[in-house]
Short mmCIF file of C-alpha atoms and ligand atoms in Angstrom, two decimals:
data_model
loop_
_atom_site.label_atom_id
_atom_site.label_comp_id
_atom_site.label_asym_id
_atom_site.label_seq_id
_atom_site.Cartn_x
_atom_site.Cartn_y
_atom_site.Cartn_z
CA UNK W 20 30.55 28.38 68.94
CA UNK W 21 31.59 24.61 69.73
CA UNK W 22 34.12 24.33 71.82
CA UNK W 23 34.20 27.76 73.21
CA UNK W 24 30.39 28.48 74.36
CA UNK W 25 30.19 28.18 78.08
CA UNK W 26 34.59 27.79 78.30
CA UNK W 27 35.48 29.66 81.74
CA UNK W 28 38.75 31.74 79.69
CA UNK W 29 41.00 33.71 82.38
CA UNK W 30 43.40 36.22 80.74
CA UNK W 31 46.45 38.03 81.95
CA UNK W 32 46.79 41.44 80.77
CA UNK W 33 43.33 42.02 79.47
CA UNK W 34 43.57 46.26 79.66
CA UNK W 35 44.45 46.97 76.61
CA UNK W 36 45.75 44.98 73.32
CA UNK W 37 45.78 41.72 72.87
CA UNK W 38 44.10 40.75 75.70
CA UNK W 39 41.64 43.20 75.56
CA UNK W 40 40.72 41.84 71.87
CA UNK W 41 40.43 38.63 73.06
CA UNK W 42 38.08 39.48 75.69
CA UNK W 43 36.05 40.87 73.91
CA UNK W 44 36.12 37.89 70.95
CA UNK W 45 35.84 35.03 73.01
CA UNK W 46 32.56 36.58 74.90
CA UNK W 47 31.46 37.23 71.69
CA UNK W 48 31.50 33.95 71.14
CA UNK W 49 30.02 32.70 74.07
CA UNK W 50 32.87 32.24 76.48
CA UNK W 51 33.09 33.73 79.75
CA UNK W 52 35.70 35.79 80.26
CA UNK W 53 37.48 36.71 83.20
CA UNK W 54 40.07 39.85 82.93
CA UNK W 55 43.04 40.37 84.96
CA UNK W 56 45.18 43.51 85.14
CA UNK W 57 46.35 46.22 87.50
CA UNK W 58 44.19 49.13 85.55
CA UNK W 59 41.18 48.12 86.75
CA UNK W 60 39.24 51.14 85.94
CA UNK W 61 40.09 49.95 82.21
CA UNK W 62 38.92 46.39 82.76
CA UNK W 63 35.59 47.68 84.32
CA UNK W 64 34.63 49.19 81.58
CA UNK W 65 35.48 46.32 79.11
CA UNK W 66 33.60 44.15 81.28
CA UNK W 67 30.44 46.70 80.55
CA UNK W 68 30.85 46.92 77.37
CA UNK W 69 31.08 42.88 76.82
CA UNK W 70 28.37 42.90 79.59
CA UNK W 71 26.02 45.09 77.30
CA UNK W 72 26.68 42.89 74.15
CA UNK W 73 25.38 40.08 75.89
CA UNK W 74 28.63 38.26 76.90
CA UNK W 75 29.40 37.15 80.56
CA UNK W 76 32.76 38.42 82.31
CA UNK W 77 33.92 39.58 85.43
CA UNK W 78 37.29 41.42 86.58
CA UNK W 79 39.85 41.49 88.82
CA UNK W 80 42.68 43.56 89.87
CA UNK W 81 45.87 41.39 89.24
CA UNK W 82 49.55 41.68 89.42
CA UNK W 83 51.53 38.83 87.65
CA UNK W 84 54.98 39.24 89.39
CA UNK W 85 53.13 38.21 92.53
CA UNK W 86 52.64 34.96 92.43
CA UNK W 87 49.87 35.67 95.31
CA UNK W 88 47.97 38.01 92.93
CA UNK W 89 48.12 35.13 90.27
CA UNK W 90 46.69 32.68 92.71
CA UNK W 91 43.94 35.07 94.04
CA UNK W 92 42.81 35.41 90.52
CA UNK W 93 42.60 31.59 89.51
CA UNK W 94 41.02 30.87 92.77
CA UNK W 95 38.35 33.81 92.07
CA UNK W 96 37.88 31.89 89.26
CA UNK W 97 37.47 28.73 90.32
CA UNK W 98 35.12 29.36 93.00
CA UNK W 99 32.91 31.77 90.70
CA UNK W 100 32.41 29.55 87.92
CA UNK W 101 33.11 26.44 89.05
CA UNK W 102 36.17 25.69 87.01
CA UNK W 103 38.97 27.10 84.89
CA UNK W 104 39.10 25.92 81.46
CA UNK W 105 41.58 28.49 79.47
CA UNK W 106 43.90 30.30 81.32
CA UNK W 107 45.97 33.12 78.39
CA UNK W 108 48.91 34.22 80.32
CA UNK W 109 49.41 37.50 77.96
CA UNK W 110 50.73 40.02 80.13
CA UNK W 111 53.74 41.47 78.89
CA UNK W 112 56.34 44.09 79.37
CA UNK W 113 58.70 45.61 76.32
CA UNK W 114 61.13 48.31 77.21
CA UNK W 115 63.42 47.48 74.41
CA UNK W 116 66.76 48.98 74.89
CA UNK W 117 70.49 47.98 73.68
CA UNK W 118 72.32 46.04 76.39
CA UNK W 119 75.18 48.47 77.07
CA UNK W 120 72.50 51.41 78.16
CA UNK W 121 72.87 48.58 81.18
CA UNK W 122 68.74 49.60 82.16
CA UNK W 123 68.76 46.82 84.95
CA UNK W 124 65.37 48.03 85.96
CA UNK W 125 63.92 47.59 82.49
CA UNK W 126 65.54 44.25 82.00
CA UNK W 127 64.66 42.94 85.92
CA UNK W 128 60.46 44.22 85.00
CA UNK W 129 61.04 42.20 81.79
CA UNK W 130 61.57 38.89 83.72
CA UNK W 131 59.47 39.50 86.53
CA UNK W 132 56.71 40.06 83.92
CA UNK W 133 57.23 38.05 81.23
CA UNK W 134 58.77 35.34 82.37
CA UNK W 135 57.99 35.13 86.12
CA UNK W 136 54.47 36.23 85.15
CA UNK W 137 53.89 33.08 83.04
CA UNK W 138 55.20 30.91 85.89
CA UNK W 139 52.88 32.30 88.30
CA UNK W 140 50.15 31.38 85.80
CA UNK W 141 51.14 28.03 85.85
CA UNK W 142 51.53 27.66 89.09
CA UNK W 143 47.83 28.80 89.83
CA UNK W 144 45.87 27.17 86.99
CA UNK W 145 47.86 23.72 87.04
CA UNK W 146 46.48 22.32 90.31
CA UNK W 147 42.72 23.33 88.99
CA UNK W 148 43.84 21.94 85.64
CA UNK W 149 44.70 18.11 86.99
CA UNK W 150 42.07 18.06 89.45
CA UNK W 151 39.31 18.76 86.52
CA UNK W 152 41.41 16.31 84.18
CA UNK W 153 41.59 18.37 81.71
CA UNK W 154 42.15 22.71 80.83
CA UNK W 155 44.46 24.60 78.31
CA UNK W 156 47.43 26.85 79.17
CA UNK W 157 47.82 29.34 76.26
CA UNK W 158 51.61 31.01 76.23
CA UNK W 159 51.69 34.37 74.60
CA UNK W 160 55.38 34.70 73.35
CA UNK W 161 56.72 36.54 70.44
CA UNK W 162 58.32 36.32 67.31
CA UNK W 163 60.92 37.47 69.41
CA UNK W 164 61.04 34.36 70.73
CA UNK W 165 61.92 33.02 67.39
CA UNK W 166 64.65 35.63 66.53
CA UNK W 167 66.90 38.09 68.16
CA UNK W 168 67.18 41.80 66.97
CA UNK W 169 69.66 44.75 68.67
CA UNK W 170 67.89 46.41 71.51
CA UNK W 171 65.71 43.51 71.91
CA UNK W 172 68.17 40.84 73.65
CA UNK W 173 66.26 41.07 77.19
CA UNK W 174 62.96 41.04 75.96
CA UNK W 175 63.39 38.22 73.33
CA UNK W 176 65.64 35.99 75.94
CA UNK W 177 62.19 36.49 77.85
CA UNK W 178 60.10 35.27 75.40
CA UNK W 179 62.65 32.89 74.27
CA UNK W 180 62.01 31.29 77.92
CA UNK W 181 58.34 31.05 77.44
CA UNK W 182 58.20 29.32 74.51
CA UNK W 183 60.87 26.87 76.40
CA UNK W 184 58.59 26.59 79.52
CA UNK W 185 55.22 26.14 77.46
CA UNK W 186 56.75 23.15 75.24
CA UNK W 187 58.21 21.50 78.21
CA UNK W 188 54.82 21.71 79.44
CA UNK W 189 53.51 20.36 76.46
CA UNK W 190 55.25 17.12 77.05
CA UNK W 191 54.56 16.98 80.65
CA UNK W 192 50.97 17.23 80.39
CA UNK W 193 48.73 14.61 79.24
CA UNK W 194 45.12 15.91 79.81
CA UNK W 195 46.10 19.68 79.51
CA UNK W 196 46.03 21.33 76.08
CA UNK W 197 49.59 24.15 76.06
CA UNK W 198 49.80 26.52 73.71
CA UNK W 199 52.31 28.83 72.01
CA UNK W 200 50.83 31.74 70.21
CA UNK W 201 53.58 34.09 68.77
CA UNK W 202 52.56 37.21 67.57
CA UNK W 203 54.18 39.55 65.30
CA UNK W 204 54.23 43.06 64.94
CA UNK W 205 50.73 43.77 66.58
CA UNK W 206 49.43 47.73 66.81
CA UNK W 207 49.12 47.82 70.94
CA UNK W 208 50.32 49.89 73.67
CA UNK W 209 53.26 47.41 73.76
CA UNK W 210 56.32 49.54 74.28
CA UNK W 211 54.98 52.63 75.33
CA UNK W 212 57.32 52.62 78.13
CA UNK W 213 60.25 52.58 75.78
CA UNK W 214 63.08 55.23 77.54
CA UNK W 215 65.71 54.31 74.40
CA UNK W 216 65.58 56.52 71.41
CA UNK W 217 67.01 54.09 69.29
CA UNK W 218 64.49 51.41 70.05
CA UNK W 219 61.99 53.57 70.26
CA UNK W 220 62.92 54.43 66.35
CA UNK W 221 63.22 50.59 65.71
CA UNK W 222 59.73 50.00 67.14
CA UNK W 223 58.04 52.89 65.53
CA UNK W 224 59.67 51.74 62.37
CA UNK W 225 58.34 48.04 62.36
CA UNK W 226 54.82 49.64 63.77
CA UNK W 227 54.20 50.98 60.20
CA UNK W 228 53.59 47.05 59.38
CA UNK W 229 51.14 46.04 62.47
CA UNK W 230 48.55 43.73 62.73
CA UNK W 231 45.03 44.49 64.66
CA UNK W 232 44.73 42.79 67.79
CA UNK W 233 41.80 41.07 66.39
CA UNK W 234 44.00 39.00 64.02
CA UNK W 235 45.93 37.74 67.67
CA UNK W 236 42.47 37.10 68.92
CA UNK W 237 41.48 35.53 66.00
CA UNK W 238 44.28 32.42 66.50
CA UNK W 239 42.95 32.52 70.16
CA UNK W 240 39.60 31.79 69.25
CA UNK W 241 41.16 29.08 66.89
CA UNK W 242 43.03 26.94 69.42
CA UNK W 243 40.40 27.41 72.20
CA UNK W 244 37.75 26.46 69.53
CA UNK W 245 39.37 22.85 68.46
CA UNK W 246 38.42 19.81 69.82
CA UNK W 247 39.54 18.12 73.64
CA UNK W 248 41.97 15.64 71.37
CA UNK W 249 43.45 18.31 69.19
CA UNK W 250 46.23 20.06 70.90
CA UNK W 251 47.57 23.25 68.27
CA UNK W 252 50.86 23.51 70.55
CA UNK W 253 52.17 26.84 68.35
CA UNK W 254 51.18 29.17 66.09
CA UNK W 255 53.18 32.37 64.52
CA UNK W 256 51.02 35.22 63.16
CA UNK W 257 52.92 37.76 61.58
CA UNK W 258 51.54 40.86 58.73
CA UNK W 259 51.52 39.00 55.52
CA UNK W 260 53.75 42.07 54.51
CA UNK W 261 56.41 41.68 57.11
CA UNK W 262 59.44 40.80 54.83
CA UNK W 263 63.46 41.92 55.12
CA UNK W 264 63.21 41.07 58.93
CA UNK W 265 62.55 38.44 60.95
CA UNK W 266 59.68 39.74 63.35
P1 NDP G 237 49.65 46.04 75.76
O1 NDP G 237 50.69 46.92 76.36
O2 NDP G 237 48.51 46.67 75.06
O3 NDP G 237 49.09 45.02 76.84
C1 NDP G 237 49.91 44.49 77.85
C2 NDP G 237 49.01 44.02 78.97
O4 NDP G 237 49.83 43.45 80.00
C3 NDP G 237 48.20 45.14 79.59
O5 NDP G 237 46.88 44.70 79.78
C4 NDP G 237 48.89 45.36 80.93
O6 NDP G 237 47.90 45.77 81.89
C5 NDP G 237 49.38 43.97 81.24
N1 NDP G 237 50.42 43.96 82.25
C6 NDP G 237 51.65 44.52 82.21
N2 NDP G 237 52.28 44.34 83.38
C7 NDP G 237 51.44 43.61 84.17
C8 NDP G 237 51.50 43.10 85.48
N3 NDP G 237 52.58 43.28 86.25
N4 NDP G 237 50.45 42.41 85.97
C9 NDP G 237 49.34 42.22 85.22
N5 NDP G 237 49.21 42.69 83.97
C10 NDP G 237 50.25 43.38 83.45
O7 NDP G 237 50.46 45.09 74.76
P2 NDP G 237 50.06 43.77 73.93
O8 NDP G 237 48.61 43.53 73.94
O9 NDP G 237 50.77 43.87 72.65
O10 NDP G 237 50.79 42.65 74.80
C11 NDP G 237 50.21 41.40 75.12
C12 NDP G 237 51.26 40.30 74.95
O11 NDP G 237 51.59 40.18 73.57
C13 NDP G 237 52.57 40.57 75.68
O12 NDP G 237 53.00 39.38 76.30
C14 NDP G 237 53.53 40.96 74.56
O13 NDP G 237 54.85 40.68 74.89
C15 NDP G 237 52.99 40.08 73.45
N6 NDP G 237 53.38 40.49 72.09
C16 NDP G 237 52.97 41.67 71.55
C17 NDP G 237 53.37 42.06 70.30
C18 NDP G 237 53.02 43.39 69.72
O14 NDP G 237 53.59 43.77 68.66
N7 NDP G 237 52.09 44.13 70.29
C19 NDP G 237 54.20 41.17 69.45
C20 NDP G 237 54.55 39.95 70.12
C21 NDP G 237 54.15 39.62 71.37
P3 NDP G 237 48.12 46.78 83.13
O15 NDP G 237 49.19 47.75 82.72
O16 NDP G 237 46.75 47.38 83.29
O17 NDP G 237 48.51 45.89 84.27
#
């Protein structure tokens, strides 16, 4: 595919979901992937799989609240293929729970993940970025970063700080692409570490709604796909039958 054959894509969280799906997309369609994680028995057999279809990807063991991890995983990158093009910084954390349950734990992994995860992603790929003059940061956030529900203030204040980094980046950069993809309800293993009954409830609730991780994928592919001058800087993808609620 234009645009995408050849692209050296890095993505966080590539295990399972979303980033999984768009492994396996974008080598479909010519890019080569590298996955990042921390189950790396998971990614090594993705990588075979997208191996035995004919795409080209590697792995590597990754931790996104280090911010060494982050740069050991650009840099293996780098040196591997020659350059970064796409870096997805999709890991993500959701242990939804109200606020007055006071799970400081939960809501500390949130940021470290979500938020400081991003930031480490940044931090790597942006040096390789200017150097080659030009690459594309692509934010995964949330609807939740467009709305606030109960037992989702700490998560969506998380993804209500990505979608602030990514469009101050926007303006910042000149010959980086940044983009904001916002999913909506997607069927994943997002939340599985859910302790709250009641948000476990909410969650299994909106779940009867969810989108495939292909359709996530899908907009991926899209962005990565358009030209070096066309910049899609956000894009929301919700069920077409998510009504009565904002996510
Ligand atoms: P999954 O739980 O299936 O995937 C999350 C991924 O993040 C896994 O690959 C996991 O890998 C990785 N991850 C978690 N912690 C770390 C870490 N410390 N270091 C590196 N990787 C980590 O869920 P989704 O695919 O749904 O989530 C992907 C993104 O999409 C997240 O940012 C999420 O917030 C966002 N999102 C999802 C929605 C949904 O409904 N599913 C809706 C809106 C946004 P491992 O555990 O192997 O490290």
């Amino acid at each position: 595919m234009q645009n995408v054959t050849d692209k050296v894509v890095l993505i966080t969280g590539a295990s399972s979901g979303i980033g999984e799906a768009t492994a396996r997309r974008l080598a479909g369609e010519g890019a080569i992937v590298l996955l990042g994680a921390r189950r790396t028995d998971r990614l090594e057999k993705i990588v075979r799989e997208i191996r035995a279809a004919g795409g080209a990807a590697e792995y590597r063991s990754l931790d996104v609240t280090d911010a060494g991890s982050v740069g050991d995983f650009v840099e293996f990158g780098r040196q591997k293929f020659g350059r970064v093009d796409v870096l997805f910084n999709n890991a993500g954390v959701m242990p939804l729970s109200p606020l007055n349950a006071l799970k400081m734990d939960e809501w500390n992994r949130i940021i470290d993940v979500n938020i400081k995860g991003v930031l480490h992603g940044i931090a790597a790929a942006l040096p390789v970025m200017e150097a080659q003059g030009a690459g594309h940061i692509i934010n995964t956030a949330s609807t939740g970063a467009h709305a606030v529900g109960p037992s989702c203030a700490v998560y969506c204040a998380s993804k209500y700080a990505v979608r602030a980094i990514t469009e101050g980046l926007r303006q910042e950069m000149a010959k980086i692409r940044v983009t904001l993809i916002s999913p909506g309800v997607t069927e994943t293993e997002l939340g599985h570490d859910i302790t709250d009954q009641m948000a476990k409830d909410f969650v299994n609730d909106l779940r009867s709604i969810s989108l495939s991780p292909d359709a996530i994928a899908s907009a991926v592919l899209y962005v990565v796909a358009q030209p070096a001058e066309v910049d899609v800087s956000e894009m929301i993808v919700r069920p077409a039958s998510s009504v009565g609620h904002a996510f």
